[in-house]
PDB file of C-alpha atoms in Angstrom:
ATOM      1  CA  MET N 189     -70.788-235.742-114.838  1.00 88.00           C
ATOM      2  CA  PRO N 190     -69.754-234.130-111.526  1.00 93.00           C
ATOM      3  CA  SER N 191     -68.324-230.620-111.666  1.00 96.00           C
ATOM      4  CA  LEU N 192     -66.102-228.405-109.535  1.00 97.00           C
ATOM      5  CA  LEU N 193     -66.114-224.620-109.492  1.00 98.00           C
ATOM      6  CA  HIS N 194     -62.815-222.988-108.549  1.00 97.00           C
ATOM      7  CA  VAL N 195     -63.517-219.526-107.111  1.00 98.00           C
ATOM      8  CA  SER N 196     -60.242-217.617-107.358  1.00 97.00           C
ATOM      9  CA  ALA N 197     -59.960-214.498-105.190  1.00 97.00           C
ATOM     10  CA  SER N 198     -56.331-213.549-105.933  1.00 95.00           C
ATOM     11  CA  PRO N 199     -55.375-211.008-108.636  1.00 95.00           C
ATOM     12  CA  ARG N 200     -51.661-211.953-108.546  1.00 91.00           C
ATOM     13  CA  GLY N 201     -51.594-214.641-111.223  1.00 90.00           C
ATOM     14  CA  ALA N 202     -48.357-216.632-111.330  1.00 88.00           C
ATOM     15  CA  GLU N 203     -47.106-214.812-108.201  1.00 89.00           C
ATOM     16  CA  SER N 204     -50.062-215.958-106.107  1.00 91.00           C
ATOM     17  CA  GLU N 205     -49.409-218.587-103.437  1.00 91.00           C
ATOM     18  CA  SER N 206     -53.103-219.407-103.074  1.00 92.00           C
ATOM     19  CA  LEU N 207     -53.395-219.986-106.829  1.00 93.00           C
ATOM     20  CA  ALA N 208     -50.265-222.155-106.865  1.00 92.00           C
ATOM     21  CA  ILE N 209     -51.759-224.397-104.187  1.00 93.00           C
ATOM     22  CA  ALA N 210     -55.087-224.449-106.033  1.00 94.00           C
ATOM     23  CA  ARG N 211     -53.344-225.510-109.247  1.00 94.00           C
ATOM     24  CA  THR N 212     -51.609-228.363-107.419  1.00 93.00           C
ATOM     25  CA  PHE N 213     -54.942-229.439-105.982  1.00 93.00           C
ATOM     26  CA  LEU N 214     -56.620-229.318-109.401  1.00 94.00           C
ATOM     27  CA  ASP N 215     -53.771-231.216-111.096  1.00 94.00           C
ATOM     28  CA  THR N 216     -54.092-233.952-108.473  1.00 94.00           C
ATOM     29  CA  LEU N 217     -57.856-233.974-108.863  1.00 93.00           C
ATOM     30  CA  GLN N 218     -57.593-234.437-112.623  1.00 91.00           C
ATOM     31  CA  ASP N 219     -55.199-237.353-112.118  1.00 93.00           C
ATOM     32  CA  THR N 220     -57.422-239.093-109.568  1.00 93.00           C
ATOM     33  CA  ARG N 221     -60.891-237.989-110.705  1.00 92.00           C
ATOM     34  CA  PRO N 222     -60.782-237.395-114.473  1.00 93.00           C
ATOM     35  CA  ASP N 223     -64.587-237.566-114.520  1.00 94.00           C
ATOM     36  CA  VAL N 224     -64.847-234.220-112.689  1.00 95.00           C
ATOM     37  CA  THR N 225     -65.117-231.169-114.935  1.00 96.00           C
ATOM     38  CA  VAL N 226     -63.515-227.957-113.661  1.00 97.00           C
ATOM     39  CA  ASP N 227     -64.750-224.399-114.170  1.00 97.00           C
ATOM     40  CA  THR N 228     -62.561-221.563-112.854  1.00 97.00           C
ATOM     41  CA  PHE N 229     -64.296-218.338-111.865  1.00 98.00           C
ATOM     42  CA  ASP N 230     -61.601-215.646-111.740  1.00 97.00           C
ATOM     43  CA  LEU N 231     -63.318-212.983-109.660  1.00 98.00           C
ATOM     44  CA  TRP N 232     -61.011-210.367-111.194  1.00 97.00           C
ATOM     45  CA  ASP N 233     -61.888-211.045-114.842  1.00 97.00           C
ATOM     46  CA  GLY N 234     -64.556-208.326-114.975  1.00 96.00           C
ATOM     47  CA  SER N 235     -67.555-210.655-115.235  1.00 97.00           C
ATOM     48  CA  LEU N 236     -68.650-210.387-111.593  1.00 98.00           C
ATOM     49  CA  PRO N 237     -71.606-207.972-111.457  1.00 97.00           C
ATOM     50  CA  ALA N 238     -71.760-205.100-109.029  1.00 95.00           C
ATOM     51  CA  PHE N 239     -74.168-205.226-106.123  1.00 95.00           C
ATOM     52  CA  GLY N 240     -75.223-201.633-105.742  1.00 96.00           C
ATOM     53  CA  PRO N 241     -78.432-199.629-105.211  1.00 97.00           C
ATOM     54  CA  ALA N 242     -80.483-201.376-107.914  1.00 97.00           C
ATOM     55  CA  ALA N 243     -79.481-204.862-106.785  1.00 97.00           C
ATOM     56  CA  ALA N 244     -80.073-204.061-103.119  1.00 96.00           C
ATOM     57  CA  ALA N 245     -83.506-202.666-103.953  1.00 97.00           C
ATOM     58  CA  ALA N 246     -84.298-205.759-106.029  1.00 97.00           C
ATOM     59  CA  LYS N 247     -83.386-207.978-103.077  1.00 95.00           C
ATOM     60  CA  MET N 248     -85.809-206.069-100.874  1.00 95.00           C
ATOM     61  CA  ASN N 249     -88.503-206.422-103.576  1.00 95.00           C
ATOM     62  CA  VAL N 250     -88.031-210.190-103.555  1.00 94.00           C
ATOM     63  CA  PHE N 251     -88.118-210.312 -99.761  1.00 89.00           C
ATOM     64  CA  ALA N 252     -91.443-208.464 -99.922  1.00 90.00           C
ATOM     65  CA  GLY N 253     -92.852-210.877-102.506  1.00 91.00           C
ATOM     66  CA  GLN N 254     -92.619-208.318-105.307  1.00 95.00           C
ATOM     67  CA  VAL N 255     -91.137-208.658-108.802  1.00 95.00           C
ATOM     68  CA  PRO N 256     -88.196-206.326-109.508  1.00 96.00           C
ATOM     69  CA  ALA N 257     -88.681-204.018-112.484  1.00 97.00           C
ATOM     70  CA  GLY N 258     -86.515-201.715-114.598  1.00 97.00           C
ATOM     71  CA  ASP N 259     -82.901-201.391-113.502  1.00 97.00           C
ATOM     72  CA  ARG N 260     -83.729-203.533-110.481  1.00 97.00           C
ATOM     73  CA  ALA N 261     -84.779-206.393-112.762  1.00 97.00           C
ATOM     74  CA  VAL N 262     -81.544-206.081-114.747  1.00 97.00           C
ATOM     75  CA  ALA N 263     -79.476-206.223-111.540  1.00 97.00           C
ATOM     76  CA  TRP N 264     -81.475-209.188-110.250  1.00 97.00           C
ATOM     77  CA  GLN N 265     -80.998-211.100-113.498  1.00 97.00           C
ATOM     78  CA  ALA N 266     -77.230-210.535-113.250  1.00 97.00           C
ATOM     79  CA  ALA N 267     -77.290-211.961-109.706  1.00 97.00           C
ATOM     80  CA  GLU N 268     -79.321-214.946-110.919  1.00 97.00           C
ATOM     81  CA  ARG N 269     -76.819-215.682-113.684  1.00 97.00           C
ATOM     82  CA  THR N 270     -73.904-215.571-111.267  1.00 98.00           C
ATOM     83  CA  PHE N 271     -75.726-217.765-108.789  1.00 98.00           C
ATOM     84  CA  GLY N 272     -76.638-220.203-111.568  1.00 98.00           C
ATOM     85  CA  ARG N 273     -72.967-220.708-112.360  1.00 97.00           C
ATOM     86  CA  PHE N 274     -72.215-221.204-108.680  1.00 98.00           C
ATOM     87  CA  ALA N 275     -75.108-223.572-107.976  1.00 97.00           C
ATOM     88  CA  ALA N 276     -74.366-225.736-111.022  1.00 97.00           C
ATOM     89  CA  ALA N 277     -71.278-227.180-109.312  1.00 97.00           C
ATOM     90  CA  ASP N 278     -71.165-230.249-107.081  1.00 96.00           C
ATOM     91  CA  TYR N 279     -67.830-229.279-105.509  1.00 97.00           C
ATOM     92  CA  TYR N 280     -66.126-225.976-104.763  1.00 97.00           C
ATOM     93  CA  LEU N 281     -62.521-224.887-104.426  1.00 97.00           C
ATOM     94  CA  PHE N 282     -61.918-221.425-102.972  1.00 97.00           C
ATOM     95  CA  SER N 283     -58.400-219.969-103.190  1.00 96.00           C
ATOM     96  CA  VAL N 284     -58.298-217.070-100.746  1.00 96.00           C
ATOM     97  CA  PRO N 285     -55.357-214.852 -99.793  1.00 94.00           C
ATOM     98  CA  MET N 286     -55.565-212.869 -96.570  1.00 92.00           C
ATOM     99  CA  TRP N 287     -56.041-209.156 -97.132  1.00 93.00           C
ATOM    100  CA  ASN N 288     -55.894-206.864 -94.112  1.00 91.00           C
ATOM    101  CA  HIS N 289     -56.799-209.745 -91.778  1.00 91.00           C
ATOM    102  CA  GLY N 290     -59.826-210.724 -93.896  1.00 94.00           C
ATOM    103  CA  ILE N 291     -60.869-211.797 -97.385  1.00 97.00           C
ATOM    104  CA  PRO N 292     -60.301-209.792-100.591  1.00 97.00           C
ATOM    105  CA  TYR N 293     -63.180-207.415-101.237  1.00 97.00           C
ATOM    106  CA  VAL N 294     -63.948-209.091-104.552  1.00 98.00           C
ATOM    107  CA  LEU N 295     -64.797-212.343-102.724  1.00 98.00           C
ATOM    108  CA  LYS N 296     -67.123-210.433-100.401  1.00 98.00           C
ATOM    109  CA  GLN N 297     -68.713-208.933-103.522  1.00 98.00           C
ATOM    110  CA  PHE N 298     -69.222-212.427-104.942  1.00 98.00           C
ATOM    111  CA  ILE N 299     -70.829-213.539-101.682  1.00 98.00           C
ATOM    112  CA  ASP N 300     -73.116-210.499-101.668  1.00 97.00           C
ATOM    113  CA  VAL N 301     -74.164-211.151-105.280  1.00 98.00           C
ATOM    114  CA  VAL N 302     -75.086-214.814-104.849  1.00 98.00           C
ATOM    115  CA  SER N 303     -76.492-214.679-101.291  1.00 97.00           C
ATOM    116  CA  GLN N 304     -80.088-214.109-102.281  1.00 95.00           C
ATOM    117  CA  PRO N 305     -83.445-215.359-100.977  1.00 94.00           C
ATOM    118  CA  GLY N 306     -84.568-218.444-102.836  1.00 94.00           C
ATOM    119  CA  MET N 307     -81.023-219.001-104.094  1.00 96.00           C
ATOM    120  CA  VAL N 308     -78.519-219.442-101.268  1.00 97.00           C
ATOM    121  CA  PHE N 309     -81.020-219.256 -98.427  1.00 96.00           C
ATOM    122  CA  SER N 310     -84.637-219.248 -97.383  1.00 95.00           C
ATOM    123  CA  PHE N 311     -85.983-217.294 -94.434  1.00 92.00           C
ATOM    124  CA  ASP N 312     -88.765-217.975 -91.994  1.00 92.00           C
ATOM    125  CA  PRO N 313     -89.803-215.333 -89.423  1.00 91.00           C
ATOM    126  CA  GLU N 314     -90.043-218.027 -86.748  1.00 94.00           C
ATOM    127  CA  ARG N 315     -87.089-220.288 -87.605  1.00 94.00           C
ATOM    128  CA  GLY N 316     -84.712-217.835 -89.269  1.00 95.00           C
ATOM    129  CA  TYR N 317     -82.382-218.733 -92.160  1.00 95.00           C
ATOM    130  CA  THR N 318     -82.022-222.094 -93.883  1.00 97.00           C
ATOM    131  CA  GLY N 319     -79.121-222.744 -96.263  1.00 97.00           C
ATOM    132  CA  LEU N 320     -80.209-224.171 -99.609  1.00 97.00           C
ATOM    133  CA  LEU N 321     -76.870-225.395-101.023  1.00 97.00           C
ATOM    134  CA  THR N 322     -76.949-228.734 -99.243  1.00 97.00           C
ATOM    135  CA  GLY N 323     -75.288-231.890-100.549  1.00 96.00           C
ATOM    136  CA  ARG N 324     -72.221-230.079-101.843  1.00 96.00           C
ATOM    137  CA  ARG N 325     -68.598-230.213-100.711  1.00 96.00           C
ATOM    138  CA  ALA N 326     -66.030-227.427-100.526  1.00 97.00           C
ATOM    139  CA  VAL N 327     -62.282-227.007-100.079  1.00 96.00           C
ATOM    140  CA  ALA N 328     -60.906-223.629 -99.028  1.00 96.00           C
ATOM    141  CA  VAL N 329     -57.246-222.705 -99.491  1.00 95.00           C
ATOM    142  CA  TYR N 330     -56.186-219.897 -97.144  1.00 94.00           C
ATOM    143  CA  THR N 331     -52.838-218.131 -97.427  1.00 91.00           C
ATOM    144  CA  SER N 332     -51.296-215.295 -95.447  1.00 86.00           C
ATOM    145  CA  ALA N 333     -47.888-213.693 -95.706  1.00 81.00           C
ATOM    146  CA  VAL N 334     -47.589-212.279 -92.180  1.00 80.00           C
ATOM    147  CA  TYR N 335     -50.326-213.675 -89.940  1.00 78.00           C
ATOM    148  CA  GLY N 336     -49.577-217.042 -88.355  1.00 71.00           C
ATOM    149  CA  THR N 337     -51.184-219.127 -85.636  1.00 76.00           C
ATOM    150  CA  GLY N 338     -49.464-218.421 -82.341  1.00 77.00           C
ATOM    151  CA  ARG N 339     -47.834-215.181 -83.495  1.00 80.00           C
ATOM    152  CA  PRO N 340     -48.365-211.984 -81.469  1.00 79.00           C
ATOM    153  CA  ALA N 341     -51.403-209.824 -82.200  1.00 83.00           C
ATOM    154  CA  ALA N 342     -49.145-207.302 -83.941  1.00 84.00           C
ATOM    155  CA  PHE N 343     -48.874-209.817 -86.806  1.00 81.00           C
ATOM    156  CA  GLY N 344     -52.605-209.775 -87.438  1.00 79.00           C
ATOM    157  CA  THR N 345     -55.912-211.390 -86.544  1.00 81.00           C
ATOM    158  CA  ASP N 346     -57.726-214.055 -88.522  1.00 86.00           C
ATOM    159  CA  PHE N 347     -61.026-212.773 -89.912  1.00 89.00           C
ATOM    160  CA  GLN N 348     -60.372-214.670 -93.153  1.00 93.00           C
ATOM    161  CA  ALA N 349     -61.084-218.351 -92.434  1.00 93.00           C
ATOM    162  CA  PRO N 350     -63.867-217.782 -89.858  1.00 95.00           C
ATOM    163  CA  TYR N 351     -65.798-215.562 -92.279  1.00 97.00           C
ATOM    164  CA  LEU N 352     -65.789-217.944 -95.237  1.00 98.00           C
ATOM    165  CA  ARG N 353     -66.259-220.980 -92.984  1.00 97.00           C
ATOM    166  CA  ASP N 354     -69.363-219.459 -91.406  1.00 98.00           C
ATOM    167  CA  TRP N 355     -70.772-218.314 -94.753  1.00 98.00           C
ATOM    168  CA  LEU N 356     -70.398-221.779 -96.260  1.00 98.00           C
ATOM    169  CA  ALA N 357     -72.186-223.351 -93.281  1.00 98.00           C
ATOM    170  CA  TRP N 358     -74.905-220.673 -93.416  1.00 98.00           C
ATOM    171  CA  ALA N 359     -75.410-221.454 -97.114  1.00 98.00           C
ATOM    172  CA  GLY N 360     -75.836-225.151 -96.312  1.00 98.00           C
ATOM    173  CA  ILE N 361     -72.341-226.326 -97.314  1.00 97.00           C
ATOM    174  CA  THR N 362     -71.282-228.099 -94.145  1.00 95.00           C
ATOM    175  CA  ASP N 363     -68.861-230.600 -95.714  1.00 96.00           C
ATOM    176  CA  ALA N 364     -65.844-228.286 -95.984  1.00 96.00           C
ATOM    177  CA  THR N 365     -62.099-228.903 -95.745  1.00 94.00           C
ATOM    178  CA  GLU N 366     -59.504-226.188 -95.105  1.00 93.00           C
ATOM    179  CA  MET N 367     -55.899-225.992 -96.269  1.00 89.00           C
ATOM    180  CA  GLN N 368     -53.851-223.198 -94.779  1.00 83.00           C
ATOM    181  CA  THR N 369     -50.396-221.672 -95.138  1.00 75.00           C
ATOM    182  CA  GLY N 370     -48.803-218.815 -93.260  1.00 58.00           C
ATOM    183  CA  ARG N 371     -50.499-219.869 -90.015  1.00 50.00           C
ATOM    184  CA  ARG N 372     -47.499-221.297 -88.201  1.00 46.00           C
ATOM    185  CA  PRO N 373     -44.922-219.517 -86.014  1.00 42.00           C
ATOM    186  CA  THR N 374     -42.736-218.966 -89.116  1.00 43.00           C
ATOM    187  CA  PRO N 375     -44.852-217.358 -91.877  1.00 42.00           C
ATOM    188  CA  PRO N 376     -44.154-217.643 -95.645  1.00 43.00           C
ATOM    189  CA  LEU N 377     -42.357-214.292 -95.799  1.00 44.00           C
ATOM    190  CA  ALA N 378     -39.688-215.799 -93.584  1.00 37.00           C
ATOM    191  CA  LYS N 379     -39.618-219.338 -94.956  1.00 40.00           C
ATOM    192  CA  PRO N 380     -41.861-220.733 -97.739  1.00 40.00           C
ATOM    193  CA  PRO N 381     -43.664-223.915 -96.649  1.00 41.00           C
ATOM    194  CA  SER N 382     -43.127-227.179 -98.482  1.00 40.00           C
ATOM    195  CA  ASP N 383     -45.813-228.635-100.741  1.00 38.00           C
ATOM    196  CA  SER N 384     -46.622-231.283 -98.138  1.00 36.00           C
ATOM    197  CA  GLU N 385     -47.218-228.593 -95.527  1.00 40.00           C
ATOM    198  CA  CYS N 386     -49.396-226.597 -97.911  1.00 38.00           C
ATOM    199  CA  LEU N 387     -51.655-229.504 -98.727  1.00 37.00           C
ATOM    200  CA  ARG N 388     -52.233-230.937 -95.282  1.00 40.00           C
ATOM    201  CA  PRO N 389     -55.775-230.328 -93.900  1.00 41.00           C
ATOM    202  CA  ALA N 390     -56.051-227.603 -91.320  1.00 43.00           C
ATOM    203  CA  PRO N 391     -56.813-228.703 -87.778  1.00 38.00           C
ATOM    204  CA  GLY N 392     -60.399-228.467 -86.635  1.00 36.00           C
TER     205      GLY N 392
END
């Protein structure tokens, strides 16, 4: 049975625009594809492991062909468990609010935890990186309250969509669709977009 993992990066619950759009997407998915099982990974629920000194050292051990031990092994096992949940899905839905022109730090933490050699990527000294998560599809929902396409630079710069877009491609997930709000001349703080505007694919 195919499965979808919803990676939720907003802590705002019922007040979150990105989560509201994600819920609409998931409701529609369940109506049209009842065979798809959905798992929601709330990145704020406390289950996302840290990626600190022990985990970083473990990553370097693995790069060097060594087996992590002690606290490094514990940190590596936590990363493996998180990656296992991520890799088990056939489809992904990311709901991502814009924070300070970029992504919420908890989403970056998730990316740092799962982006490990032999998991998300392989590396060859001659050819560089190869993404290992091929054959999967992703949808990314981007929201922003102030930034909008065509607005002056004083209203922000988009480091949100380009970052996640590039990471997905780097990981091997090249079949990705984007849905965006707050990226028009009139942002949501001035006038909330309609559902039809929220759910239309982003250009490009």
